[in-house]
Tab-separated table of C-alpha atoms and ligand atoms in Angstrom:
chain	number	residue	atom	x	y	z
A	1	MET	CA	-46.840	14.433	-10.121
A	2	ARG	CA	-43.588	13.938	-12.072
A	3	ASN	CA	-40.705	12.409	-10.548
A	4	ALA	CA	-38.138	14.782	-9.324
A	5	TYR	CA	-34.799	15.143	-10.867
A	6	ILE	CA	-32.128	14.559	-8.360
A	7	LEU	CA	-28.278	15.557	-8.449
A	8	ALA	CA	-26.736	13.154	-6.103
A	9	ILE	CA	-23.106	13.156	-4.743
A	10	ASP	CA	-21.176	10.457	-2.934
A	11	THR	CA	-17.643	10.934	-1.512
A	12	SER	CA	-17.866	8.561	1.318
A	13	CYS	CA	-14.668	6.696	0.554
A	14	ASP	CA	-12.254	6.597	-2.431
A	15	ASP	CA	-14.544	7.114	-5.355
A	16	THR	CA	-15.823	10.765	-6.289
A	17	SER	CA	-19.200	10.124	-7.766
A	18	ALA	CA	-21.994	12.219	-8.841
A	19	ALA	CA	-25.232	11.189	-10.652
A	20	VAL	CA	-28.575	12.472	-12.043
A	21	THR	CA	-31.670	10.217	-11.226
A	22	CYS	CA	-35.384	10.570	-11.805
A	23	GLY	CA	-37.363	8.369	-9.391
A	24	THR	CA	-35.503	5.049	-9.661
A	25	THR	CA	-34.376	5.851	-13.205
A	26	VAL	CA	-30.580	6.414	-13.588
A	27	LEU	CA	-30.025	9.306	-16.289
A	28	SER	CA	-26.275	9.483	-15.493
A	29	ASN	CA	-23.749	7.885	-13.022
A	30	VAL	CA	-20.303	9.124	-13.208
A	31	VAL	CA	-17.454	7.760	-10.952
A	32	ALA	CA	-13.985	9.316	-10.685
A	33	SER	CA	-11.857	6.342	-9.311
A	34	GLN	CA	-8.938	6.812	-6.929
A	35	THR	CA	-7.886	3.331	-7.037
A	36	GLU	CA	-4.542	4.052	-8.638
A	37	LEU	CA	-3.804	6.690	-5.967
A	38	HIS	CA	-4.364	4.223	-3.039
A	39	LYS	CA	-2.755	1.339	-4.528
A	40	PRO	CA	0.761	1.980	-2.998
A	41	TYR	CA	-0.856	2.206	0.392
A	42	GLY	CA	-2.789	-1.205	0.017
A	43	GLY	CA	-5.956	0.536	1.180
A	44	VAL	CA	-7.547	4.005	1.350
A	45	PHE	CA	-5.653	6.706	2.749
A	46	PRO	CA	-7.982	9.363	4.085
A	47	THR	CA	-6.256	12.579	3.490
A	48	VAL	CA	-5.164	11.476	-0.057
A	49	ALA	CA	-8.787	10.524	-0.549
A	50	LYS	CA	-9.869	14.167	0.469
A	51	LEU	CA	-7.388	15.896	-1.765
A	52	ALA	CA	-8.606	13.840	-4.802
A	53	HIS	CA	-12.230	14.452	-3.945
A	54	ALA	CA	-11.665	18.091	-3.921
A	55	GLU	CA	-9.912	18.143	-7.219
A	56	ASN	CA	-12.381	15.932	-8.990
A	57	ILE	CA	-15.716	16.810	-7.570
A	58	ASP	CA	-16.638	19.795	-9.807
A	59	ARG	CA	-15.613	18.149	-13.049
A	60	THR	CA	-17.574	14.942	-12.018
A	61	ILE	CA	-20.702	16.974	-11.352
A	62	GLN	CA	-20.396	18.659	-14.659
A	63	VAL	CA	-20.160	15.513	-16.571
A	64	ALA	CA	-22.929	13.896	-14.676
A	65	LEU	CA	-25.220	16.807	-15.572
A	66	ALA	CA	-24.170	16.802	-19.022
A	67	ARG	CA	-24.591	13.177	-19.570
A	68	ALA	CA	-27.951	13.379	-18.134
A	69	GLY	CA	-28.633	15.952	-20.640
A	70	THR	CA	-29.641	18.745	-18.217
A	71	SER	CA	-28.304	21.480	-15.921
A	72	ILE	CA	-28.180	22.256	-12.317
A	73	MET	CA	-31.225	24.871	-13.103
A	74	LYS	CA	-33.594	22.191	-13.948
A	75	ILE	CA	-32.608	19.876	-10.877
A	76	ASP	CA	-35.199	19.717	-8.230
A	77	ALA	CA	-32.917	18.788	-5.324
A	78	VAL	CA	-29.412	17.976	-4.551
A	79	ALA	CA	-28.703	14.781	-2.394
A	80	VAL	CA	-25.532	13.889	-0.475
A	81	THR	CA	-24.177	11.040	1.353
A	82	VAL	CA	-23.646	12.121	5.042
A	83	GLY	CA	-22.227	8.698	6.457
A	84	PRO	CA	-20.907	6.313	7.168
A	85	GLY	CA	-17.676	6.805	5.590
A	86	LEU	CA	-14.306	8.505	6.153
A	87	ALA	CA	-14.809	12.018	7.808
A	88	PRO	CA	-12.472	13.950	5.546
A	89	ALA	CA	-13.860	12.456	2.443
A	90	LEU	CA	-17.510	12.885	3.276
A	91	GLU	CA	-16.679	16.672	4.051
A	92	VAL	CA	-15.931	17.358	0.568
A	93	GLY	CA	-19.073	16.145	-0.894
A	94	ILE	CA	-21.238	17.721	1.820
A	95	ASN	CA	-19.597	21.121	1.335
A	96	THR	CA	-20.136	20.983	-2.330
A	97	ALA	CA	-23.710	20.006	-2.003
A	98	LYS	CA	-24.244	22.866	0.553
A	99	GLU	CA	-22.755	25.320	-1.961
A	100	LEU	CA	-24.908	23.986	-4.917
A	101	ALA	CA	-28.021	24.073	-2.790
A	102	LEU	CA	-27.368	27.583	-1.522
A	103	SER	CA	-26.281	29.019	-4.877
A	104	TYR	CA	-29.181	27.605	-6.870
A	105	LYS	CA	-31.716	27.643	-4.123
A	106	LYS	CA	-32.399	23.644	-4.067
A	107	PRO	CA	-33.591	21.566	-1.236
A	108	LEU	CA	-30.820	19.330	0.270
A	109	ILE	CA	-31.459	15.679	1.036
A	110	ALA	CA	-28.961	13.873	3.515
A	111	VAL	CA	-28.606	10.172	2.580
A	112	ASN	CA	-27.124	7.242	4.381
A	113	HIS	CA	-24.585	5.380	2.037
A	114	ILE	CA	-25.799	1.915	3.288
A	115	GLU	CA	-29.402	2.792	2.374
A	116	GLY	CA	-27.915	3.668	-1.089
A	117	HIS	CA	-26.393	0.150	-1.446
A	118	VAL	CA	-29.763	-1.361	-0.161
A	119	VAL	CA	-31.940	0.521	-2.905
A	120	SER	CA	-29.362	-0.006	-5.576
A	121	VAL	CA	-31.216	-3.001	-6.754
A	122	LEU	CA	-34.171	-0.895	-7.589
A	123	ALA	CA	-32.370	1.183	-10.097
A	124	GLN	CA	-33.730	1.304	-13.624
A	125	ALA	CA	-31.807	1.912	-16.718
A	126	GLN	CA	-32.950	4.726	-18.732
A	127	LYS	CA	-35.079	3.456	-21.732
A	128	ARG	CA	-33.719	5.215	-24.637
A	129	THR	CA	-33.130	4.400	-28.218
A	130	ILE	CA	-29.570	4.142	-29.439
A	131	PRO	CA	-28.736	4.899	-33.016
A	132	VAL	CA	-26.907	2.166	-34.734
A	133	GLN	CA	-25.195	2.020	-38.145
A	134	LYS	CA	-27.619	2.285	-40.819
A	135	ARG	CA	-28.630	-1.039	-42.049
A	136	ALA	CA	-31.554	-1.948	-44.334
A	137	GLY	CA	-34.718	-1.804	-42.134
A	138	PHE	CA	-32.943	-0.877	-38.938
A	139	THR	CA	-32.326	2.572	-37.721
A	140	GLU	CA	-32.362	2.326	-34.045
A	141	ARG	CA	-32.748	-0.260	-31.406
A	142	PHE	CA	-33.479	-0.202	-27.539
A	143	ASP	CA	-30.864	-0.164	-24.831
A	144	LYS	CA	-29.928	-3.679	-24.270
A	145	VAL	CA	-29.561	-3.238	-20.526
A	146	SER	CA	-32.464	-4.989	-19.035
A	147	SER	CA	-34.029	-3.383	-15.854
A	148	PRO	CA	-35.577	-5.083	-12.925
A	149	ASP	CA	-39.156	-5.193	-12.289
A	150	PRO	CA	-39.782	-1.870	-10.646
A	151	VAL	CA	-42.374	-3.275	-8.146
A	152	ALA	CA	-40.642	-5.006	-5.188
A	153	THR	CA	-42.657	-7.325	-2.869
A	154	TYR	CA	-41.902	-6.645	1.054
A	155	PRO	CA	-40.452	-7.412	3.243
A	156	ALA	CA	-37.097	-7.997	1.493
A	157	LEU	CA	-33.741	-8.889	2.902
A	158	ALA	CA	-30.917	-6.790	1.630
A	159	VAL	CA	-27.557	-8.560	2.022
A	160	ILE	CA	-25.022	-5.771	1.889
A	161	VAL	CA	-21.536	-7.039	1.058
A	162	SER	CA	-18.800	-4.390	0.558
A	163	GLY	CA	-15.438	-3.252	1.685
A	164	GLY	CA	-16.592	-1.376	4.696
A	165	HIS	CA	-19.767	-3.185	5.628
A	166	THR	CA	-21.376	-6.703	5.761
A	167	GLN	CA	-24.911	-6.752	7.170
A	168	PHE	CA	-28.355	-8.164	6.725
A	169	VAL	CA	-31.091	-5.404	6.534
A	170	LEU	CA	-34.653	-6.102	6.635
A	171	VAL	CA	-36.527	-3.858	4.388
A	172	THR	CA	-40.389	-3.522	5.089
A	173	ALA	CA	-40.719	-0.415	2.697
A	174	VAL	CA	-38.164	1.819	1.201
A	175	GLY	CA	-37.084	4.042	4.278
A	176	GLN	CA	-38.035	1.516	6.792
A	177	TYR	CA	-34.993	-0.752	7.868
A	178	LYS	CA	-33.941	-3.048	10.655
A	179	VAL	CA	-30.496	-4.460	10.755
A	180	LEU	CA	-30.885	-8.242	11.526
A	181	GLY	CA	-27.121	-9.099	11.643
A	182	ALA	CA	-23.959	-7.543	11.017
A	183	THR	CA	-20.092	-8.087	10.998
A	184	LEU	CA	-18.568	-7.851	14.358
A	185	ASP	CA	-15.103	-7.086	12.976
A	186	ASP	CA	-13.946	-6.974	9.329
A	187	ALA	CA	-16.249	-6.492	6.210
A	188	ALA	CA	-16.201	-9.471	3.790
A	189	GLY	CA	-14.592	-7.254	1.017
A	190	GLU	CA	-11.860	-6.059	3.518
A	191	CYS	CA	-11.277	-9.592	4.460
A	192	LEU	CA	-10.663	-10.623	1.061
A	193	ASP	CA	-8.457	-7.443	0.362
A	194	LYS	CA	-6.481	-8.446	3.265
A	195	ILE	CA	-5.842	-11.958	2.157
A	196	GLY	CA	-5.133	-10.674	-1.353
A	197	ARG	CA	-2.421	-8.453	0.272
A	198	MET	CA	-1.018	-11.454	1.943
A	199	LEU	CA	-0.486	-13.098	-1.504
A	200	ASN	CA	0.722	-9.756	-3.194
A	201	LEU	CA	-2.233	-9.790	-5.565
A	202	GLY	CA	-2.585	-5.802	-5.545
A	203	TYR	CA	-5.472	-3.694	-4.351
A	204	PRO	CA	-8.390	-4.165	-4.307
A	205	ALA	CA	-7.952	-7.648	-4.348
A	206	GLY	CA	-11.518	-8.875	-4.385
A	207	PRO	CA	-11.969	-8.763	-8.123
A	208	ILE	CA	-8.489	-10.410	-8.580
A	209	ILE	CA	-9.328	-13.222	-6.153
A	210	GLU	CA	-12.605	-13.839	-8.232
A	211	GLU	CA	-10.521	-14.171	-11.279
A	212	PHE	CA	-7.804	-16.349	-9.754
A	213	ALA	CA	-10.607	-18.596	-8.108
A	214	LYS	CA	-11.897	-19.472	-11.399
A	215	GLN	CA	-8.758	-21.612	-12.068
A	216	GLY	CA	-8.410	-22.940	-8.637
A	217	ASP	CA	-9.989	-25.761	-6.294
A	218	ARG	CA	-12.247	-24.171	-3.616
A	219	ASN	CA	-11.974	-27.328	-1.559
A	220	ALA	CA	-7.953	-27.257	-1.506
A	221	VAL	CA	-7.985	-25.496	1.918
A	222	SER	CA	-10.729	-25.685	4.332
A	223	PHE	CA	-11.272	-22.324	6.000
A	224	PRO	CA	-13.050	-22.437	9.310
A	225	LEU	CA	-16.832	-21.605	9.319
A	226	PRO	CA	-17.216	-19.007	12.100
A	227	LEU	CA	-20.162	-18.410	14.582
A	228	THR	CA	-21.889	-21.606	13.923
A	229	THR	CA	-22.873	-22.005	17.476
A	230	THR	CA	-24.360	-18.443	18.221
A	231	LYS	CA	-28.005	-17.940	17.545
A	232	THR	CA	-27.456	-14.395	15.885
A	233	TYR	CA	-27.228	-13.560	12.332
A	234	ASP	CA	-23.951	-11.564	13.032
A	235	LEU	CA	-20.954	-12.322	11.007
A	236	SER	CA	-17.276	-12.495	11.742
A	237	PHE	CA	-14.278	-12.498	9.173
A	238	SER	CA	-11.276	-11.847	11.437
A	239	GLY	CA	-10.663	-15.340	12.204
A	240	MET	CA	-10.547	-16.157	8.355
A	241	LYS	CA	-7.783	-13.545	7.849
A	242	THR	CA	-5.808	-14.829	10.803
A	243	PHE	CA	-6.239	-18.545	9.662
A	244	ALA	CA	-5.113	-17.351	6.097
A	245	ARG	CA	-2.049	-15.577	7.625
A	246	ASN	CA	-0.932	-18.567	9.807
A	247	LEU	CA	-1.315	-20.959	6.926
A	248	LEU	CA	0.522	-18.766	4.396
A	249	GLU	CA	3.378	-18.184	6.884
A	250	ARG	CA	3.810	-22.086	7.298
A	251	LYS	CA	3.497	-22.886	3.703
A	252	THR	CA	5.689	-20.198	2.435
A	253	ALA	CA	8.580	-20.692	5.089
A	254	HIS	CA	10.751	-22.570	2.713
A	255	ARG	CA	9.486	-21.591	-0.761
A	256	PRO	CA	7.016	-19.427	-2.529
A	257	LEU	CA	3.656	-20.610	-3.460
A	258	SER	CA	3.301	-21.920	-6.921
A	259	LYS	CA	0.712	-20.346	-9.367
A	260	GLU	CA	-1.632	-23.260	-8.841
A	261	GLU	CA	-1.343	-23.028	-4.990
A	262	ILE	CA	-2.189	-19.287	-5.233
A	263	TYR	CA	-5.323	-20.145	-7.333
A	264	ASP	CA	-6.437	-22.740	-4.955
A	265	PHE	CA	-5.767	-20.415	-1.979
A	266	CYS	CA	-7.834	-17.755	-3.760
A	267	ALA	CA	-10.841	-20.293	-4.444
A	268	SER	CA	-10.759	-21.618	-0.927
A	269	ALA	CA	-10.739	-18.125	0.661
A	270	GLN	CA	-13.381	-16.988	-1.435
A	271	TYR	CA	-15.477	-19.867	-0.829
A	272	GLY	CA	-15.160	-19.622	2.985
A	273	VAL	CA	-15.957	-15.854	3.035
A	274	PHE	CA	-19.051	-16.604	1.023
A	275	LYS	CA	-20.041	-19.955	2.711
A	276	HIS	CA	-20.246	-17.932	6.032
A	277	ILE	CA	-22.555	-15.520	4.525
A	278	CYS	CA	-24.580	-18.136	2.999
A	279	TYR	CA	-24.702	-20.133	6.289
A	280	LYS	CA	-26.081	-17.099	8.170
A	281	LEU	CA	-28.698	-16.230	5.328
A	282	GLU	CA	-29.981	-19.816	5.322
A	283	LYS	CA	-30.633	-19.704	9.064
A	284	LEU	CA	-31.887	-16.146	8.991
A	285	LEU	CA	-34.567	-17.175	6.414
A	286	ILE	CA	-35.886	-20.113	7.959
A	287	ASP	CA	-35.958	-18.430	11.512
A	288	GLN	CA	-37.826	-15.425	9.993
A	289	TYR	CA	-40.154	-17.741	8.388
A	290	THR	CA	-40.949	-19.715	11.487
A	291	ALA	CA	-41.360	-16.490	13.497
A	292	SER	CA	-43.992	-15.347	11.040
A	293	LEU	CA	-46.010	-18.500	11.565
A	294	VAL	CA	-45.629	-18.096	15.336
A	295	HIS	CA	-46.417	-14.175	15.396
A	296	PRO	CA	-48.630	-13.638	12.485
A	297	ASN	CA	-49.639	-9.992	13.417
A	298	SER	CA	-45.902	-8.913	14.008
A	299	GLN	CA	-44.438	-5.894	11.978
A	300	THR	CA	-41.127	-7.301	11.464
A	301	GLU	CA	-41.390	-11.159	11.950
A	302	ILE	CA	-42.764	-11.490	8.450
A	303	ALA	CA	-41.560	-14.200	6.006
A	304	ILE	CA	-39.026	-12.629	3.501
A	305	ARG	CA	-40.488	-12.234	0.085
A	306	GLU	CA	-37.351	-11.031	-1.759
A	307	VAL	CA	-33.459	-11.208	-1.406
A	308	TRP	CA	-31.591	-8.139	-2.459
A	309	LEU	CA	-27.846	-8.032	-2.959
A	310	GLY	CA	-25.810	-4.849	-2.973
A	311	GLY	CA	-22.128	-3.582	-2.088
A	312	GLY	CA	-18.983	-3.935	-3.949
A	313	VAL	CA	-18.600	-7.594	-3.477
A	314	ALA	CA	-22.127	-8.025	-5.134
A	315	ALA	CA	-20.299	-7.910	-8.457
A	316	ASN	CA	-18.870	-11.350	-7.658
A	317	MET	CA	-20.609	-13.987	-9.790
A	318	THR	CA	-19.726	-16.775	-7.490
A	319	LEU	CA	-21.333	-15.035	-4.526
A	320	ARG	CA	-24.576	-14.443	-6.594
A	321	LYS	CA	-24.723	-17.956	-7.725
A	322	MET	CA	-24.076	-19.180	-3.980
A	323	LEU	CA	-26.830	-16.794	-2.699
A	324	ARG	CA	-29.319	-17.796	-5.419
A	325	GLY	CA	-28.769	-21.447	-4.427
A	326	ILE	CA	-29.555	-20.503	-0.701
A	327	VAL	CA	-32.814	-19.053	-1.981
A	328	SER	CA	-33.812	-22.005	-4.137
A	329	LYS	CA	-33.074	-24.366	-1.166
A	330	HIS	CA	-35.106	-22.246	1.035
A	331	ASN	CA	-37.969	-22.289	-1.346
A	332	ALA	CA	-37.612	-26.166	-1.851
A	333	TRP	CA	-37.783	-26.334	2.106
A	334	VAL	CA	-40.967	-24.274	2.198
A	335	SER	CA	-42.813	-26.235	-0.465
A	336	LYS	CA	-41.719	-29.413	1.096
A	337	LYS	CA	-43.167	-28.447	4.179
A	338	ASN	CA	-46.300	-27.886	2.311
A	339	LEU	CA	-46.268	-24.392	3.321
A	340	GLU	CA	-48.173	-21.693	0.969
A	341	ALA	CA	-46.307	-21.340	-2.190
A	342	ALA	CA	-47.225	-17.507	-1.841
A	343	GLN	CA	-44.742	-17.288	1.038
A	344	GLN	CA	-41.835	-18.122	-1.054
A	345	ILE	CA	-38.995	-15.968	-1.898
A	346	SER	CA	-40.320	-14.466	-5.078
A	347	ALA	CA	-37.072	-12.563	-6.431
A	348	PHE	CA	-33.433	-12.444	-5.891
A	349	ARG	CA	-32.281	-8.988	-7.061
A	350	VAL	CA	-28.947	-7.627	-7.809
A	351	PRO	CA	-28.317	-4.036	-9.266
A	352	TYR	CA	-28.631	-3.994	-13.078
A	353	SER	CA	-24.988	-3.161	-13.675
A	354	LYS	CA	-21.648	-3.790	-11.689
A	355	LYS	CA	-21.069	-0.173	-11.576
A	356	LEU	CA	-24.198	0.039	-9.151
A	357	CYS	CA	-22.627	-2.498	-6.827
A	358	ALA	CA	-19.503	-0.567	-6.044
A	359	ASP	CA	-19.700	2.947	-4.504
A	360	ASN	CA	-21.700	5.299	-6.802
A	361	ALA	CA	-24.039	8.230	-6.468
A	362	ALA	CA	-26.989	6.869	-8.472
A	363	MET	CA	-27.911	4.768	-5.400
A	364	ILE	CA	-27.926	7.980	-3.472
A	365	GLY	CA	-30.247	9.527	-5.740
A	366	ILE	CA	-32.585	6.507	-5.794
A	367	ALA	CA	-32.589	6.631	-1.954
A	368	ALA	CA	-33.259	10.286	-2.050
A	369	ALA	CA	-36.237	10.138	-4.252
A	370	SER	CA	-38.360	8.583	-1.479
A	371	TYR	CA	-37.335	11.533	0.881
A	372	PHE	CA	-38.249	14.092	-1.750
A	373	GLU	CA	-41.766	12.449	-2.155
A	374	LYS	CA	-42.194	13.038	1.628
A	375	SER	CA	-40.478	16.426	1.468
A	376	VAL	CA	-37.786	15.381	3.941
A	377	PHE	CA	-35.114	17.884	3.586
A	378	SER	CA	-32.135	18.975	5.565
A	379	GLU	CA	-31.361	22.320	6.929
A	380	LEU	CA	-28.213	23.776	5.162
A	381	GLU	CA	-26.726	24.767	8.568
A	382	LYS	CA	-27.556	21.470	10.338
A	383	LEU	CA	-26.372	18.924	7.713
A	384	GLN	CA	-23.241	17.481	8.947
A	385	ARG	CA	-21.023	14.427	8.030
A	386	VAL	CA	-21.854	11.403	10.399
A	387	PRO	CA	-18.824	8.968	9.886
A	388	GLN	CA	-20.412	6.171	11.987
A	389	LEU	CA	-23.972	6.677	10.772
A	390	ARG	CA	-26.036	3.377	11.062
A	391	ILE	CA	-29.118	2.475	8.920
A	392	ALA	CA	-31.312	1.533	11.985
B	401	KG4	O1	-18.972	-0.973	-2.224
B	401	KG4	P1	-17.573	-0.801	-2.401
B	401	KG4	O2	-17.049	-0.079	-3.700
B	401	KG4	O3	-16.957	0.204	-1.296
B	401	KG4	C1	-17.288	0.002	0.077
B	401	KG4	O4	-18.403	0.803	0.407
B	401	KG4	O5	-16.478	-0.664	0.904
B	401	KG4	O6	-16.827	-2.143	-2.148
B	401	KG4	C2	-15.531	-2.249	-2.236
B	401	KG4	C3	-15.134	-3.672	-1.933
B	401	KG4	C4	-13.509	-3.932	-1.935
B	401	KG4	O7	-13.331	-4.802	-0.786
B	401	KG4	C5	-13.280	-4.987	-3.143
B	401	KG4	O8	-12.263	-5.807	-3.083
B	401	KG4	C6	-14.776	-5.714	-3.323
B	401	KG4	O9	-15.694	-4.662	-2.930
B	401	KG4	N1	-15.000	-6.062	-4.612
B	401	KG4	C7	-15.080	-7.351	-5.001
B	401	KG4	C8	-15.354	-7.531	-6.329
B	401	KG4	N2	-15.572	-6.364	-6.837
B	401	KG4	C9	-15.261	-5.288	-5.847
B	401	KG4	N3	-15.016	-8.510	-4.245
B	401	KG4	C10	-15.117	-9.738	-4.758
B	401	KG4	N4	-15.243	-9.893	-6.064
B	401	KG4	C11	-15.464	-8.871	-6.865
B	401	KG4	N5	-15.818	-9.027	-8.163
B	402	ZN	ZN1	-20.138	1.580	-0.088
C-alpha cells in the first residue's frame, strides 16, 4: 500500500503553518511567522494571533500544496492540531480543516501538537534532484539535506523543549507515549524569553541568547540548579527566572550592564537552563536502565535505546552538544559496568532542519500518518480544540 498524502495544518500558537507529507517524507512545509506582530507585546497575544491566522491560513495552504506539486483533490486526508495551544488560535486551523474535509470529502485526523514535536525527528527530506548550472559532466545533483535513518529503535526518550512545553516523553512506539517528567511551572524557552526580556534583547529571546552566549563566559554567574533533591524527573524554571531578576536588579541599580556583562549573563543563564535539563536526563537514563534490570518483563521500564530532541529550543547548538554529552556519558557508564553493549543508547536524533524544531505543520502530518494507517479518523462534528491537551 502506498503512503497517504496528508495536508497538515498547525495554528496552535503564533505561526500559521501548512504542510504536505507522505509517510515521514516532507513534501512541503510552509510557515507564515507572526513574530513581528507579537514583538511589541514581548509574547504571543492570542487575539492578534487569531486574526493573523485567519488572514494567512488560506494562502499558506495554497503555497504548501503548490510547493508539494499537488492539489487538494489528490490529498488523502487533512490533519490538524487540536491542542495543546491557544484556544482562539487553534480554532482557526480546526475550522479550516473541517471546511476542507467537508468540501472535498476527505477524512479528518486530529493531532496532538506535542506528538508532532516528538515525531519531528523522524521526518525525512524529499530525495529529489536539483538542477544546477550546466557544468561539464554535471547536470544535476542530489539534495544536500541528509535525512536520518528512518528505522528507530524503541523505546526512545523524547526531550521536548519549547516555549510552551518542557517534558521527557517515553516513546515505546509511534502513538504510544508516557510522560516521565515535565516542567512544574515555566517552559525552558519561556524562561529564556523572560530573561531576555529583562535584558531588553527582543522577542523571542532564545536565539539571541544563543548568539550572545557564544561571546560570554558561562561560569560568570552561577545559576541555581533546581530540584536536585527530588526523585522525580520533573523540571522547574521559575526559580532561575526569579534569580535572574533579583541579580539584575542589584547589578543595574547604579549603572547599566556592559556588553561583556550581558554576554556573560546570557551564557550563564543558558547554561543554567540546559544544565537542569541535562541533570534530570542523566538521572532518568540511569534509573530507567537500572529498573529494566530489576523488572525485565515490564512494558515501560525498559532501557532507553534512543534519545530524541524536539521543540523550538532544539535548534540551539549548545543544548544539542550538552545532551549528546549526557548520552556519551551514559554509554560510558553502561560499558564501564560491563553491561551489554546492546543496551547502550544507539542514536541521538534531532530534526533534519531547524524549521522542523519550531512550530510547523510537517510534524503534524508525520504524526497523522500513523493514524491514517490505522484508519483513526475524527468525526467532523466531534472534532474540537483542546487547549490543555496532554500527550499521555
Ligand atoms: O516550538 P516553538 O516554536 O513554540 C512552542 O511550541 O513553544 O518554540 C519557541 C521557543 C521560544 O521560547 C524561543 O525563544 C525558543 O523556542 N528558541 C530558542 C532557539 N530558537 C527558538 N531557544 C534557544 N535557542 C535557540 N536557537
Ligand atoms: Zn510547539
